[in-house]
Each structure stands twice: as C-alpha cells, then as structure tokens.
C-alpha cells in the first residue's frame, strides 16, 4: 500500500514537472511570475517581472548562482531563456535547443538539428534568439529556415518543416511565438533580396495555416508603392518576435528594411510594408492595419523591434496603445485597435528628420541619402536601438530602452539581384568609438519624453528587464550586467561578466528564490541573492 | 561639408586619414609614381573594386593602399592572402586578433572585384626610402625610444611594441608619429572594448583623497577605468569614486621629435622602423 502511495506521489510530482504550458497559461503569464513562458515574459511584451524579492535595497547581494557554458563557442549568444515548471529551455547558436535544470543549470537534454555546411546567414551572425513553448512541445526556428517541434520532456523531434529556401538567403534567427494552436514564425534575409513574410503553422501537425507576405503582390493594395518589379526582391523581413492582444485577437509584428538596403533608386515609392508594424488577425492571417515608420528607407532602419502593448492614458484618456522605440531614432505611440498615431518624439540623436507630422510620418531633411562618397547621418545603420527588447514598468509608468548614440557614413553603390547573394547597394562606415556612446533611457510611455538617462561607455546590444523590485536590468558590450533604480536611473549594482552582453535579461524563481538570467560571452549566468 | 560634424581633436585618426586622402589625391594629380591609376582606364571589375576599396578600406589601408593604421598592401606577398579564396575569407570574416574586421556585406563577386583591384596595388612599387636603416638604428638607440617602446625584446612597454611596426604602418604614418604623435592614435581591435576604442589615450583622474594621476588608458567600461602611468604603475578605479576623469583626446604622451632630430635623422629612423617586419 505504502509503495503504491509512493508511486502515486512520484507520478503526481513528475506530472507536475511536465505540466502542459497551455495557451491559457501563456495568456495569463502575469499570474505565474516564477515562470517565463514566452520570449518577453508575456504577450504584451512588457518584459516586466512581477517578482520583487530582489529589490533596490538588497540588489547589492546579487551574485551568480550557476553558469551554463556553450558547448560550441564563437557565435553571439542572443537567447532569452524560457522557464516552465522547473525546466529552462534555451537556444544555443546556431539552432541547438537545450533543457536545463533551473536549480543547478545541469543539462536535461539537448537537440542539435542537422545543418548544411554552406548554410547561408546573410547580414547577421549564426544566431538564435530563443524557443517557444506550447503544451508539451518546444519550438525552434533554425538557421537554415526550418521550423522544428520537439517533445519538451525528451527533446525528440515531433515534426520538422521547411519554412523557406535557405539557398535564397532565407534564414530564421527569430524566436517563434506560440498562440492558441498556432506557431507564428518570422524570417530573416533582408540583405539577400528575399520577399518577406510571416507564417503561422498548426502547432500539433506543422501544417502551414497561413502566410502573410510583407510586400503586397501585383494587384494588391500597396504594391503600387514599389517601382516596377522591385517588390519581388524588396526584403521586408520579420526577424524579431511580435506581441499579441488576446482580447482584440491581433498580432503585432515589426517589419524590416526594404532591399536593396542603401540604394533606393530602383524601388521608388514608400515600399510598403517595409519598416512598418502590422496588426494581423492570427485566425485568418489577414492584415488589420499597418503603420509605416520610415517610408522608402535607405538606411537599413528595420522596424524589427518588439511592439509593447500598454493600457495607458494619452492626454488624460485611457487608451489601448502600442508603444515602440524605433531604430530610426523616434518613439511612437499608436492606437492598437486602429493604428492611429497618437504621439511620438525623438529619443536619440538623429539628423535625418525635422520631426514627425500629425500622422506620424517623418518630415525628412533632404540630402540625407547614402552617396558614393559617403554621407554622415545619425543614427547609424545599427539604429538608435535594434532587436534587443525594451521594457515597461506599470508601477513606474516608464518605458525603458537601450539606446545606441552613434552615426555613420552611408555609402551607395549599384547592385543587381542574384539569387542567394547580398543585395544591399552600398555600405556604411561607423564613426570612431570615442564619439559613440550608449544609454539606458526611461521614457514617459505616453509622450516619449526622456525622464532619465543612464550613460553607457559604448553603444549596447543588450535589452532591458524591469521588475516589481523597482529595478531595471541591462548589459553592456564591455560585459557589465547592471541593475538601475527604475525611478531615478541610478545604478544600484553591477557585475563584470567577462563577455559581451548581446541578449535580453529575464527573471524566474526556483524554490521561492528569485533569479535573474543573462547571457554574456559564451555563458548563461543565473543570479540570485546571497546571504549577507 | 562633412567636416561640420567632425572635430579633429576628437577624431585624430579619422581626420588624419582624410588628410592623407587629400594628400594622396594631390600626389595623383601631380602624376607622381602612378600611385593610383585613373578609374576610366581600368577594366570594369578593377574599377568596381577600386570604388569598394575607397568606400571601405581606405580608412585603415590608406587611399593608395600604402597603409595607415592598417598595413601597406603594396607588397608582393600579403601575410593572410594567397589567392581569391583566402582573400574572400579575410574580407568577409576578418582576421582574428588584428584590426581587420569582417565585412559580411561583400558578395563573392564584390570580393572578386576588390581582389582584382588589390592585385594592382600589390604590383605597385614600394615607397622609396630616403634614409639609412643602419644609421636609423643609432638614432633609435640615442633618442631614448626604448624608454617607452619594446623592440626585439628590449625596452619598455609604455607605447606600442615596434618589432613589426614596418609591416603594419607605412612611412608617412611613421613620419607623422615621430613629428606629430598627437595625430596618430591607434584604435583597439578587441571587440570587448566596444567599437573604435582609442588606445594609448592619456587620462587624468582626480581621486577623492586629493591625488591626481595621469596615465594611459588600458581599459574602460561603464563602471571602471584602468590606467598605467609612465613609470609603468598600474591603477584600477571605480569611476564613481573619482572626483574627475579628464580624457586628453589628441594629446599623446609621446613627445614630438620634430625639433629634436634633424630631417636626415628622422629619415634614417623611419628607414630603420620600416625594416622592422619587412625583411
């Protein structure tokens, strides 16, 4: 009898460990802050942790608890780990998935897809930014543009589908987004003359449910914004995850640059929907509205920043908004039901626009296009910010963003499309480092007004995490992992990790103890409070 | 037009490269030594390669390929390049541990065109040396260079090591470094330093206990800075514990030898340094 009872208890525990990460759980992720069930922690993409054990008064006691080291070093480690039911799921570059014990960092299983030796990754490193969880599965997009479904308990493959032809420059670095029964995946390849799209796959079977091209085809509205056949090779990739409003049933996704990047001579027009955000009905795959940040971009200012969904007051009126700090140097607030422009302001040095007009369209200063001899413009191609995530703290009412203050010389040259080759039409030369700097900035979420600035030695490649402990975590390329006071921007703690930080912080808890995790160099470092 | 954004004091190196760029242009106009062939006379692939070279490579390799902060390409053999495949690899992936960055924006065809142009540079004559290397060795020994520089295992390690300096700097750069060291700051190539970190930057800090320390910056991040003074003492500071940090951009701790050495002695010294790394 006792044996049977023990067995029942053991089975109960093991069932508990392998609990399903249902859509409902992800949709209500804020109710279980000890886990981190999706890329940004929640569908609204606030990258905010409700855990408050680590706070402004004790953060000085934060120290590494365990470190996981990449088995194959050399590529940037850009993953945001997910945590569900005592297991952490990470992606290692280029496309390996590993499950770790959250208490010790010890490996439970690992899966490495077969990858052709000549896999193409054009315009970026052989990186991956994370996995998605849904029910008992883990999903990963691979560098050679496959989407793979793994069993969360064992890492065994359930299905593997080809999303696009890697030989043409299509690749996946994006973390998938799991919603009810569907896996949404974005594509990279904006420097290879692809035609961008966003795909939804049946989570159980891997069947393609819809594809939304980010460049309208012949006869579709918006196609007239492309000269001649330029729409066929116009780029507009979807390489950063989107956010989701379950009440409105709208998915929000940032769209990348038009191609060729720096030479717009043969693609005259606004080039929709490059450098835009799209609102998409995930049931049908149809676009509900779009907003273009940078019409006819020639500076590679992708809008591949994750849109943050906020319920805030704009001019005293409660609104459901989408907020984003764009790579072009401006912060935007849009009505997320309609796409109406509500507010906007520059949050970094920019020299290409006088400002935004009443509809949010940039008032472009003439003569800022790339030239054969090079034209100096702020921000640089790498943008005032980039793919790394911002964060929003409801309690502080502030939108936090990592900012790159750097200009560059933009060059233009002729280019002809050849399948699977670079299609960029120019280049850039960054200004020397001592004139460039970085910052974490806190913006008034409703207006974009800068409330505080924490200066960084160099332009960063790390996103930020805000917490109920009143902290904002971020990282530097020199390896500092730091915590700032969310209200004042004053530094409260830092740790030299010894490696560049090119990723996003996240937080979870194990046995009631809060943890904060970041990748740095070739390591994933998990921090917790140590005894005084 | 571009200069309105650039303050030479903050960008000595870039300013210098622009300066050299205009000097090189003047030299070409004078028809001197045929350093750069007119674009119009070049086969298409070489002309395209030249355009790419001028857009990307000149900042380090100089307008005429004879080197600035990067090595001269006017040499029959390049250390890391033996054929088109190795050239493509160097251009797209960079050379680890050196200042050569990878430039993934270049296609195979771009690399082919660039290689065609580099081959025309490789065949050009080396710079003529005015001085005598043996006499230059004596200038080096008598001028106190070893007080700050390490060469062939001897000397002090305050400034850059010079054992292979001739392989990475051209004679114009060496001349500039001797007569106007303020204009020749190298940049770090260590990616952990962030982009374009100036090496040998003189920094003066005031500590909260009233000390003033001046040293060369070894490293810096958002929170800390490390210095080494001219007596080779090493310092590490938390920035928030310092009263002030003054970065002396455009000021090298190396004195100018413009009036300390005769023109002939400078030429001899350059010839001696040029030989280092160029057997």
Coordinates of N, CA, C and O in Angstrom, one line a residue, chain A residues 123 191 368 372 374-376 406 409 411 413 418 421-422 424 429-435 454-458 476-478 480 482 484 491 493-494 496 498 500, chain B residues 1-2 5-6 10-11 14 51-52 54-56 59 104-110 187 191-198 201 217 220-224 239 247 249:
Chain A
X123 N 24.0 38.9 -43.6 CA 23.7 40.2 -42.9 C 23.6 40.1 -41.4 O 23.2 41.0 -40.8
X191 N 18.9 41.3 -46.4 CA 20.0 41.7 -47.2 C 20.2 40.8 -48.4 O 21.3 40.9 -49.1
X368 N 20.0 63.5 -47.1 CA 20.4 62.5 -46.1 C 20.6 61.1 -46.7 O 20.8 60.1 -45.9
X372 N 27.8 58.0 -53.1 CA 29.0 57.2 -53.4 C 30.2 57.6 -52.5 O 31.0 56.7 -52.2
X374 N 29.9 58.8 -49.4 CA 29.6 58.6 -48.0 C 28.9 59.8 -47.4 O 29.3 61.0 -47.7
X375 N 27.8 59.6 -46.7 CA 27.0 60.7 -46.2 C 26.8 60.4 -44.7 O 26.3 59.4 -44.3
X376 N 27.2 61.4 -43.9 CA 27.1 61.1 -42.4 C 25.7 61.4 -41.9 O 25.2 62.5 -42.1
X406 N 25.2 56.8 -32.0 CA 26.3 56.7 -33.0 C 25.8 57.0 -34.4 O 24.7 56.7 -34.8
X409 N 28.8 56.9 -41.8 CA 28.8 57.3 -43.2 C 28.1 56.3 -44.0 O 28.4 55.1 -43.9
X411 N 27.1 54.7 -47.6 CA 27.6 54.7 -49.0 C 26.5 54.0 -49.9 O 25.8 53.1 -49.4
X413 N 26.0 52.1 -53.7 CA 26.5 51.7 -55.0 C 25.5 50.9 -55.8 O 24.4 50.5 -55.2
X418 N 21.0 38.9 -57.6 CA 21.3 37.5 -58.0 C 20.9 36.6 -56.8 O 21.2 36.9 -55.7
X421 N 22.6 35.9 -53.2 CA 23.7 36.8 -52.9 C 23.3 38.0 -52.2 O 22.1 38.4 -52.2
X422 N 24.2 38.8 -51.6 CA 23.9 40.0 -51.0 C 23.2 41.0 -52.0 O 23.7 41.1 -53.1
X424 N 22.4 44.7 -51.5 CA 22.4 45.8 -50.5 C 22.6 47.1 -51.1 O 22.2 48.1 -50.5
X429 N 30.2 53.1 -42.8 CA 31.4 53.2 -42.0 C 31.0 53.9 -40.7 O 30.6 55.1 -40.7
X430 N 31.2 53.2 -39.6 CA 30.7 53.8 -38.3 C 31.7 54.8 -37.9 O 32.9 54.8 -38.2
X431 N 31.2 55.8 -37.1 CA 32.1 56.8 -36.6 C 33.0 56.2 -35.5 O 32.5 55.2 -34.8
X432 N 34.2 56.7 -35.3 CA 35.1 56.1 -34.3 C 34.4 56.0 -32.9 O 33.6 56.9 -32.6
X433 N 34.8 55.0 -32.1 CA 34.2 54.7 -30.9 C 34.1 55.8 -29.8 O 33.2 55.9 -29.1
X434 N 35.2 56.6 -29.8 CA 35.2 57.6 -28.7 C 34.1 58.7 -28.9 O 33.9 59.5 -27.9
X435 N 33.5 58.8 -30.0 CA 32.4 59.7 -30.2 C 31.1 59.1 -30.0 O 30.0 59.7 -30.0
X454 N 20.8 56.8 -18.3 CA 22.0 56.2 -17.6 C 23.0 55.9 -18.8 O 22.7 55.1 -19.7
X455 N 24.1 56.6 -18.7 CA 25.0 56.6 -19.8 C 25.9 55.3 -19.8 O 26.3 54.9 -18.7
X456 N 26.1 54.7 -21.0 CA 26.9 53.5 -21.1 C 28.2 53.9 -21.9 O 28.1 54.8 -22.8
X457 N 29.3 53.3 -21.6 CA 30.6 53.6 -22.2 C 30.4 53.4 -23.8 O 31.0 54.2 -24.5
X458 N 29.8 52.3 -24.2 CA 29.7 52.1 -25.6 C 28.2 51.8 -26.0 O 27.4 51.4 -25.2
X476 N 26.1 45.6 -21.0 CA 27.0 46.4 -21.8 C 27.9 45.5 -22.7 O 28.0 44.3 -22.4
X477 N 28.4 46.1 -23.8 CA 29.3 45.3 -24.6 C 30.6 45.0 -23.9 O 31.4 44.1 -24.2
X478 N 31.0 45.8 -22.9 CA 32.2 45.5 -22.1 C 31.9 44.5 -21.0 O 32.8 44.2 -20.3
X480 N 29.5 44.5 -18.5 CA 28.8 44.9 -17.2 C 27.3 44.4 -17.3 O 26.6 44.8 -18.2
X482 N 24.0 45.0 -15.1 CA 23.8 46.0 -14.1 C 22.3 46.1 -13.8 O 21.5 45.7 -14.5
X484 N 19.6 49.1 -12.4 CA 19.3 50.6 -12.2 C 18.1 50.7 -11.3 O 17.2 49.9 -11.4
X491 N 22.5 53.8 -10.7 CA 23.0 52.4 -10.7 C 23.0 51.8 -9.3 O 23.4 52.5 -8.3
X493 N 23.8 48.3 -8.8 CA 24.6 47.1 -8.7 C 25.2 46.8 -10.1 O 24.5 47.1 -11.1
X494 N 26.3 46.2 -10.1 CA 26.8 45.7 -11.4 C 27.8 44.5 -11.2 O 28.4 44.4 -10.1
X496 N 30.8 42.3 -13.5 CA 31.6 42.2 -14.7 C 31.5 40.7 -15.1 O 32.1 39.8 -14.5
X498 N 32.6 39.4 -18.0 CA 33.8 38.9 -18.8 C 33.5 38.6 -20.2 O 34.3 38.0 -20.9
X500 N 30.9 40.0 -23.8 CA 29.9 40.9 -24.4 C 28.5 40.4 -24.1 O 28.2 39.3 -24.2
Chain B
X1 N 32.1 69.7 -46.4 CA 30.7 69.6 -46.0 C 30.5 68.6 -44.8 O 29.9 68.9 -43.8
X2 N 31.3 67.5 -44.9 CA 31.2 66.6 -43.8 C 31.9 67.0 -42.5 O 31.5 66.6 -41.5
X5 N 30.6 68.0 -38.8 CA 30.3 67.1 -37.8 C 31.6 66.6 -37.1 O 31.5 66.0 -36.0
X6 N 32.7 66.8 -37.7 CA 33.9 66.1 -37.2 C 34.8 67.1 -36.5 O 35.2 68.1 -37.1
X10 N 38.8 65.2 -31.6 CA 38.1 64.0 -31.1 C 38.3 62.8 -32.0 O 38.1 61.7 -31.6
X11 N 38.7 63.2 -33.2 CA 38.9 62.1 -34.2 C 40.2 62.2 -34.9 O 40.3 62.4 -36.1
X14 N 40.7 59.6 -37.8 CA 39.8 59.8 -39.0 C 40.3 61.0 -39.7 O 40.4 61.1 -40.9
X51 N 36.3 51.3 -56.4 CA 35.2 52.1 -55.7 C 34.9 51.5 -54.3 O 34.8 52.2 -53.3
X52 N 34.9 50.1 -54.2 CA 34.7 49.5 -52.9 C 35.8 49.8 -52.0 O 35.6 50.0 -50.8
X54 N 37.7 52.3 -51.9 CA 37.6 53.7 -51.4 C 36.5 53.9 -50.4 O 36.6 54.8 -49.5
X55 N 35.5 53.1 -50.6 CA 34.3 53.3 -49.6 C 34.6 52.6 -48.3 O 34.1 53.0 -47.3
X56 N 35.4 51.6 -48.3 CA 35.6 50.7 -47.1 C 37.0 50.6 -46.5 O 37.1 50.6 -45.3
X59 N 40.2 53.8 -44.9 CA 40.4 54.4 -43.5 C 41.6 53.7 -42.8 O 42.3 54.4 -42.1
X104 N 30.6 41.4 -43.9 CA 29.7 40.4 -44.5 C 28.9 41.0 -45.6 O 28.2 40.3 -46.3
X105 N 29.0 42.3 -45.8 CA 28.2 42.9 -46.9 C 28.8 42.6 -48.2 O 28.1 42.8 -49.2
X106 N 30.0 42.1 -48.3 CA 30.6 41.9 -49.6 C 30.2 40.5 -50.2 O 30.5 39.5 -49.5
X107 N 29.7 40.4 -51.4 CA 29.4 39.2 -52.0 C 30.7 38.6 -52.6 O 31.7 39.2 -52.7
X108 N 30.6 37.4 -53.1 CA 31.7 36.7 -53.8 C 32.2 37.6 -54.9 O 33.3 37.7 -55.2
X109 N 31.2 38.1 -55.7 CA 31.5 38.9 -56.8 C 32.2 40.2 -56.4 O 33.2 40.6 -57.0
X110 N 31.7 40.8 -55.3 CA 32.4 42.0 -54.8 C 33.8 41.7 -54.4 O 34.7 42.5 -54.7
X187 N 43.5 52.5 -32.8 CA 42.3 52.0 -32.1 C 42.4 50.6 -31.7 O 43.1 49.8 -32.4
X191 N 37.1 43.3 -29.6 CA 35.6 43.5 -29.6 C 35.1 43.8 -28.2 O 34.0 44.5 -28.0
X192 N 35.7 43.3 -27.1 CA 35.2 43.5 -25.8 C 35.3 45.0 -25.4 O 34.8 45.4 -24.3
X193 N 36.1 45.7 -26.1 CA 36.2 47.2 -25.8 C 35.2 48.0 -26.4 O 35.2 49.2 -26.4
X194 N 34.2 47.4 -27.1 CA 33.3 48.3 -27.9 C 34.0 48.7 -29.2 O 35.1 48.3 -29.4
X195 N 33.2 49.5 -29.9 CA 33.7 49.9 -31.2 C 34.7 51.1 -31.2 O 34.4 52.1 -30.6
X196 N 35.9 50.9 -31.8 CA 36.7 52.1 -32.1 C 37.4 52.7 -30.8 O 37.6 53.9 -30.8
X197 N 37.7 51.9 -29.8 CA 38.3 52.4 -28.6 C 39.7 52.9 -28.8 O 40.5 52.1 -29.4
X198 N 40.0 54.1 -28.5 CA 41.3 54.7 -28.7 C 42.3 54.1 -27.7 O 42.1 54.2 -26.5
X201 N 45.4 56.4 -24.9 CA 44.7 57.7 -24.6 C 45.2 58.1 -23.2 O 45.1 57.4 -22.2
X217 N 45.2 54.9 -20.8 CA 44.0 54.1 -20.6 C 44.3 52.7 -21.1 O 44.6 52.5 -22.3
X220 N 38.4 50.5 -20.2 CA 37.4 51.2 -19.6 C 36.1 50.6 -19.9 O 35.8 50.1 -21.0
X221 N 35.2 50.5 -18.9 CA 33.8 50.1 -19.1 C 32.9 51.2 -18.4 O 33.4 52.2 -18.0
X222 N 31.7 50.9 -18.4 CA 30.7 51.9 -17.8 C 31.1 52.3 -16.4 O 30.9 53.4 -15.9
X223 N 31.6 51.3 -15.6 CA 31.8 51.5 -14.2 C 33.2 51.7 -13.7 O 33.5 52.2 -12.7
X224 N 34.2 51.2 -14.5 CA 35.6 51.2 -14.1 C 36.5 51.7 -15.2 O 36.2 51.7 -16.3
X239 N 34.7 54.3 -11.2 CA 34.5 55.7 -11.7 C 33.8 56.6 -10.7 O 34.0 57.7 -10.5
X247 N 39.8 63.1 -20.2 CA 40.4 62.3 -21.3 C 41.1 63.3 -22.2 O 40.4 64.2 -22.7
X249 N 42.0 63.8 -25.3 CA 42.0 63.4 -26.8 C 42.9 64.3 -27.5 O 43.0 65.5 -27.3

